[in-house]
PDB file of C-alpha atoms in Angstrom:
ATOM      1  CA  MET A 193     -50.542  18.580 -15.684  1.00 52.00           C
ATOM      2  CA  SER A 194     -47.809  16.498 -14.023  1.00 59.00           C
ATOM      3  CA  GLY A 195     -47.319  19.252 -11.402  1.00 60.00           C
ATOM      4  CA  VAL A 196     -50.926  18.736 -10.311  1.00 65.00           C
ATOM      5  CA  ARG A 197     -50.356  14.961  -9.990  1.00 71.00           C
ATOM      6  CA  ASP A 198     -47.133  15.518  -7.983  1.00 71.00           C
ATOM      7  CA  THR A 199     -48.866  17.781  -5.496  1.00 78.00           C
ATOM      8  CA  ALA A 200     -51.807  15.391  -5.314  1.00 76.00           C
ATOM      9  CA  ALA A 201     -49.473  12.467  -4.637  1.00 74.00           C
ATOM     10  CA  ALA A 202     -47.537  14.481  -2.053  1.00 76.00           C
ATOM     11  CA  SER A 203     -50.729  15.528  -0.316  1.00 83.00           C
ATOM     12  CA  SER A 204     -52.063  11.944  -0.295  1.00 85.00           C
ATOM     13  CA  LEU A 205     -48.735  10.724   1.126  1.00 79.00           C
ATOM     14  CA  SER A 206     -48.749  13.395   3.829  1.00 84.00           C
ATOM     15  CA  ARG A 207     -52.371  12.511   4.688  1.00 86.00           C
ATOM     16  CA  TRP A 208     -51.393   8.835   4.931  1.00 83.00           C
ATOM     17  CA  TRP A 209     -48.382   9.725   7.123  1.00 82.00           C
ATOM     18  CA  ALA A 210     -50.468  11.992   9.360  1.00 84.00           C
ATOM     19  CA  ALA A 211     -53.019   9.212   9.821  1.00 86.00           C
ATOM     20  CA  LYS A 212     -50.385   6.833  11.248  1.00 86.00           C
ATOM     21  CA  SER A 213     -49.636   6.532  14.935  1.00 89.00           C
ATOM     22  CA  GLN A 214     -46.284   7.391  16.460  1.00 90.00           C
ATOM     23  CA  THR A 215     -45.351   3.666  16.708  1.00 91.00           C
ATOM     24  CA  GLU A 216     -46.245   3.062  13.055  1.00 88.00           C
ATOM     25  CA  ARG A 217     -44.131   6.062  11.996  1.00 86.00           C
ATOM     26  CA  ARG A 218     -41.136   4.759  13.986  1.00 91.00           C
ATOM     27  CA  THR A 219     -41.577   1.310  12.499  1.00 91.00           C
ATOM     28  CA  ALA A 220     -41.763   2.719   8.937  1.00 88.00           C
ATOM     29  CA  GLY A 221     -38.708   4.939   9.575  1.00 89.00           C
ATOM     30  CA  GLY A 222     -36.742   2.025  11.024  1.00 93.00           C
ATOM     31  CA  PHE A 223     -37.685  -0.126   8.051  1.00 92.00           C
ATOM     32  CA  ALA A 224     -36.571   2.641   5.650  1.00 90.00           C
ATOM     33  CA  VAL A 225     -33.214   2.917   7.467  1.00 93.00           C
ATOM     34  CA  PHE A 226     -32.810  -0.872   7.325  1.00 94.00           C
ATOM     35  CA  VAL A 227     -33.555  -0.925   3.571  1.00 93.00           C
ATOM     36  CA  ALA A 228     -31.049   1.909   3.022  1.00 92.00           C
ATOM     37  CA  LEU A 229     -28.373   0.022   4.990  1.00 92.00           C
ATOM     38  CA  VAL A 230     -28.955  -3.212   3.065  1.00 90.00           C
ATOM     39  CA  ALA A 231     -28.874  -1.340  -0.251  1.00 91.00           C
ATOM     40  CA  GLY A 232     -25.656   0.465   0.721  1.00 87.00           C
ATOM     41  CA  TRP A 233     -24.067  -2.764   1.917  1.00 86.00           C
ATOM     42  CA  SER A 234     -24.868  -4.637  -1.284  1.00 86.00           C
ATOM     43  CA  ALA A 235     -24.136  -1.718  -3.639  1.00 88.00           C
ATOM     44  CA  LEU A 236     -20.946  -0.416  -1.993  1.00 87.00           C
ATOM     45  CA  TRP A 237     -19.443  -2.724   0.625  1.00 86.00           C
ATOM     46  CA  LEU A 238     -19.613  -6.092  -1.194  1.00 87.00           C
ATOM     47  CA  PRO A 239     -17.970  -4.841  -4.431  1.00 88.00           C
ATOM     48  CA  LEU A 240     -15.216  -3.166  -2.390  1.00 88.00           C
ATOM     49  CA  VAL A 241     -14.510  -6.360  -0.461  1.00 88.00           C
ATOM     50  CA  ASN A 242     -14.479  -8.460  -3.658  1.00 90.00           C
ATOM     51  CA  ASP A 243     -12.156  -6.006  -5.438  1.00 90.00           C
ATOM     52  CA  LEU A 244      -9.839  -5.924  -2.439  1.00 90.00           C
ATOM     53  CA  ALA A 245      -9.604  -9.723  -2.439  1.00 91.00           C
ATOM     54  CA  ALA A 246      -8.840  -9.751  -6.171  1.00 91.00           C
ATOM     55  CA  LEU A 247      -6.145  -7.084  -5.723  1.00 91.00           C
ATOM     56  CA  ARG A 248      -4.539  -9.039  -2.886  1.00 93.00           C
ATOM     57  CA  ALA A 249      -4.451 -12.151  -5.065  1.00 92.00           C
ATOM     58  CA  GLU A 250      -2.887 -10.187  -7.934  1.00 92.00           C
ATOM     59  CA  ALA A 251      -0.292  -8.383  -5.771  1.00 92.00           C
ATOM     60  CA  PRO A 252       2.425 -11.107  -5.812  1.00 93.00           C
ATOM     61  CA  ARG A 253       2.286 -11.348  -9.611  1.00 93.00           C
ATOM     62  CA  SER A 254       2.456  -7.565  -9.907  1.00 92.00           C
ATOM     63  CA  ARG A 255       5.421  -7.411  -7.527  1.00 93.00           C
ATOM     64  CA  ALA A 256       7.237 -10.108  -9.498  1.00 93.00           C
ATOM     65  CA  ALA A 257       6.587  -8.317 -12.801  1.00 91.00           C
ATOM     66  CA  LEU A 258       7.786  -5.039 -11.308  1.00 92.00           C
ATOM     67  CA  ALA A 259      10.955  -6.670  -9.967  1.00 93.00           C
ATOM     68  CA  GLU A 260      11.646  -8.206 -13.393  1.00 93.00           C
ATOM     69  CA  ALA A 261      11.099  -4.833 -15.067  1.00 91.00           C
ATOM     70  CA  HIS A 262      13.526  -3.182 -12.625  1.00 92.00           C
ATOM     71  CA  ARG A 263      16.084  -5.916 -13.289  1.00 91.00           C
ATOM     72  CA  MET A 264      15.749  -5.457 -17.043  1.00 88.00           C
ATOM     73  CA  ALA A 265      16.004  -1.670 -16.752  1.00 88.00           C
ATOM     74  CA  ASP A 266      19.162  -2.004 -14.643  1.00 87.00           C
ATOM     75  CA  GLU A 267      20.618  -4.424 -17.185  1.00 86.00           C
ATOM     76  CA  ILE A 268      19.838  -2.055 -20.063  1.00 82.00           C
ATOM     77  CA  ALA A 269      21.375   0.852 -18.169  1.00 83.00           C
ATOM     78  CA  GLY A 270      24.450  -1.270 -17.463  1.00 81.00           C
ATOM     79  CA  LEU A 271      24.804  -2.182 -21.123  1.00 74.00           C
ATOM     80  CA  ALA A 272      24.529   1.474 -22.093  1.00 70.00           C
ATOM     81  CA  ARG A 273      27.339   2.379 -19.661  1.00 72.00           C
ATOM     82  CA  THR A 274      29.579  -0.512 -20.737  1.00 65.00           C
ATOM     83  CA  PRO A 275      32.520   0.888 -22.696  1.00 59.00           C
ATOM     84  CA  ARG A 276      33.029  -0.631 -26.104  1.00 55.00           C
ATOM     85  CA  THR A 277      36.777  -0.959 -26.043  1.00 52.00           C
ATOM     86  CA  ALA A 278      36.702  -3.942 -28.345  1.00 46.00           C
ATOM     87  CA  ALA A 279      35.117  -1.897 -31.125  1.00 50.00           C
ATOM     88  CA  ALA A 280      38.504  -0.687 -32.277  1.00 52.00           C
ATOM     89  CA  SER A 281      39.741  -4.285 -32.753  1.00 66.00           C
ATOM     90  CA  ASP A 282      39.382  -6.374 -35.870  1.00 74.00           C
ATOM     91  CA  PRO A 283      35.699  -7.409 -36.107  1.00 75.00           C
ATOM     92  CA  ARG A 284      36.598 -10.689 -37.851  1.00 79.00           C
ATOM     93  CA  ALA A 285      38.855 -11.772 -35.023  1.00 80.00           C
ATOM     94  CA  LEU A 286      36.301 -10.656 -32.426  1.00 79.00           C
ATOM     95  CA  LEU A 287      33.568 -12.627 -34.158  1.00 79.00           C
ATOM     96  CA  ASP A 288      35.750 -15.709 -34.379  1.00 82.00           C
ATOM     97  CA  ARG A 289      36.733 -15.456 -30.686  1.00 82.00           C
ATOM     98  CA  SER A 290      33.136 -14.884 -29.594  1.00 80.00           C
ATOM     99  CA  LEU A 291      31.876 -17.871 -31.587  1.00 81.00           C
ATOM    100  CA  ALA A 292      34.618 -20.038 -30.084  1.00 82.00           C
ATOM    101  CA  ALA A 293      33.883 -18.790 -26.553  1.00 80.00           C
ATOM    102  CA  ALA A 294      30.177 -19.576 -26.961  1.00 79.00           C
ATOM    103  CA  GLU A 295      31.108 -23.003 -28.383  1.00 81.00           C
ATOM    104  CA  LEU A 296      29.364 -22.122 -31.637  1.00 82.00           C
ATOM    105  CA  ARG A 297      32.392 -22.131 -33.976  1.00 82.00           C
ATOM    106  CA  SER A 298      32.030 -25.845 -34.755  1.00 82.00           C
ATOM    107  CA  ALA A 299      28.346 -25.338 -35.682  1.00 84.00           C
ATOM    108  CA  VAL A 300      29.139 -22.713 -38.364  1.00 86.00           C
ATOM    109  CA  THR A 301      28.616 -24.134 -41.855  1.00 86.00           C
ATOM    110  CA  GLN A 302      29.195 -20.946 -43.849  1.00 87.00           C
ATOM    111  CA  PHE A 303      31.108 -17.791 -42.969  1.00 86.00           C
ATOM    112  CA  GLU A 304      31.592 -14.803 -45.311  1.00 88.00           C
ATOM    113  CA  TRP A 305      32.677 -11.168 -44.973  1.00 86.00           C
ATOM    114  CA  GLN A 306      31.362  -8.600 -47.427  1.00 85.00           C
ATOM    115  CA  ASP A 307      31.179  -4.800 -47.136  1.00 82.00           C
ATOM    116  CA  GLY A 308      31.932  -4.863 -43.398  1.00 80.00           C
ATOM    117  CA  ARG A 309      29.197  -7.396 -42.715  1.00 87.00           C
ATOM    118  CA  ALA A 310      29.526 -10.986 -41.648  1.00 86.00           C
ATOM    119  CA  ARG A 311      27.177 -13.614 -43.051  1.00 91.00           C
ATOM    120  CA  VAL A 312      27.119 -16.642 -40.761  1.00 90.00           C
ATOM    121  CA  VAL A 313      25.071 -19.772 -41.376  1.00 92.00           C
ATOM    122  CA  PHE A 314      24.420 -22.493 -38.828  1.00 90.00           C
ATOM    123  CA  ALA A 315      22.872 -25.647 -40.292  1.00 88.00           C
ATOM    124  CA  ALA A 316      21.814 -26.891 -36.864  1.00 90.00           C
ATOM    125  CA  VAL A 317      22.435 -25.024 -33.614  1.00 88.00           C
ATOM    126  CA  ASP A 318      20.890 -25.031 -30.150  1.00 88.00           C
ATOM    127  CA  PHE A 319      18.644 -21.959 -29.971  1.00 88.00           C
ATOM    128  CA  ALA A 320      19.434 -21.064 -26.339  1.00 87.00           C
ATOM    129  CA  ARG A 321      23.195 -21.313 -26.974  1.00 88.00           C
ATOM    130  CA  LEU A 322      22.832 -19.185 -30.127  1.00 86.00           C
ATOM    131  CA  VAL A 323      20.951 -16.436 -28.287  1.00 87.00           C
ATOM    132  CA  ALA A 324      23.470 -16.394 -25.426  1.00 85.00           C
ATOM    133  CA  GLY A 325      26.359 -16.305 -27.890  1.00 85.00           C
ATOM    134  CA  LEU A 326      24.838 -13.446 -29.888  1.00 84.00           C
ATOM    135  CA  GLU A 327      24.210 -11.459 -26.714  1.00 86.00           C
ATOM    136  CA  ALA A 328      27.848 -11.888 -25.650  1.00 83.00           C
ATOM    137  CA  LEU A 329      28.995 -11.034 -29.183  1.00 82.00           C
ATOM    138  CA  GLN A 330      27.058  -7.779 -29.214  1.00 83.00           C
ATOM    139  CA  ARG A 331      28.218  -6.831 -25.730  1.00 81.00           C
ATOM    140  CA  GLU A 332      31.893  -7.598 -26.373  1.00 78.00           C
ATOM    141  CA  SER A 333      32.433  -6.611 -29.997  1.00 77.00           C
ATOM    142  CA  GLY A 334      29.558  -4.331 -30.909  1.00 78.00           C
ATOM    143  CA  LEU A 335      28.460  -6.653 -33.732  1.00 82.00           C
ATOM    144  CA  ALA A 336      24.695  -6.896 -33.865  1.00 82.00           C
ATOM    145  CA  ILE A 337      22.202  -8.755 -36.007  1.00 87.00           C
ATOM    146  CA  VAL A 338      21.193  -6.802 -39.094  1.00 88.00           C
ATOM    147  CA  ASP A 339      19.224  -9.610 -40.718  1.00 90.00           C
ATOM    148  CA  ALA A 340      18.292 -13.060 -39.480  1.00 89.00           C
ATOM    149  CA  THR A 341      16.391 -16.052 -40.740  1.00 90.00           C
ATOM    150  CA  LEU A 342      15.655 -18.778 -38.212  1.00 90.00           C
ATOM    151  CA  THR A 343      14.040 -22.036 -39.236  1.00 89.00           C
ATOM    152  CA  ALA A 344      12.906 -24.639 -36.726  1.00 88.00           C
ATOM    153  CA  ARG A 345      14.443 -28.077 -37.099  1.00 88.00           C
ATOM    154  CA  VAL A 346      13.022 -31.473 -36.247  1.00 88.00           C
ATOM    155  CA  GLU A 347      15.233 -31.803 -33.176  1.00 87.00           C
ATOM    156  CA  PRO A 348      13.621 -29.937 -30.245  1.00 88.00           C
ATOM    157  CA  GLY A 349      15.404 -26.694 -29.371  1.00 85.00           C
ATOM    158  CA  THR A 350      17.502 -26.515 -32.537  1.00 88.00           C
ATOM    159  CA  VAL A 351      17.247 -24.133 -35.467  1.00 90.00           C
ATOM    160  CA  ARG A 352      18.852 -23.401 -38.800  1.00 91.00           C
ATOM    161  CA  ALA A 353      20.124 -19.833 -38.566  1.00 91.00           C
ATOM    162  CA  GLU A 354      21.246 -17.493 -41.315  1.00 92.00           C
ATOM    163  CA  LEU A 355      22.595 -14.296 -39.742  1.00 90.00           C
ATOM    164  CA  VAL A 356      24.020 -11.059 -41.080  1.00 90.00           C
ATOM    165  CA  LEU A 357      26.062  -9.195 -38.463  1.00 87.00           C
ATOM    166  CA  ALA A 358      27.410  -5.648 -38.599  1.00 86.00           C
ATOM    167  CA  ARG A 359      28.332  -2.732 -36.365  1.00 79.00           C
TER     168      ARG A 359
END
């Protein structure tokens, strides 16, 4: 039944079109082209322009994040290539020297060795200095954190740190 309606609609449309003059047909065709251009402009061109502007605004942040990722990857690769010559030395002496070099030795409140592991407690230590010292310790002596408990203190930037270090 719908096929009959489609042919009836098509025939009524073609009768309407045939009844129009050449000027009316040109005007209707021009209007159809104009509507198609406006629809294409609003459906395709405007979203593309908006997305391009958003991408240009995001580009500096993306470049900075990519540069930071490259820097970190280079640093990791450098650490992997760094020979661990100090690993053969006495870990107790290395730990003591590293703590002194990072100016953390005076902040140590408890220091114990048991089963090849060092348990170091800092009652109050600057967090940034602790992190830098632990990074240097791992790089130089191969001692790394096995277990850590950090508790924030009232003083800004300081923590109570209980660390267990081992190779």
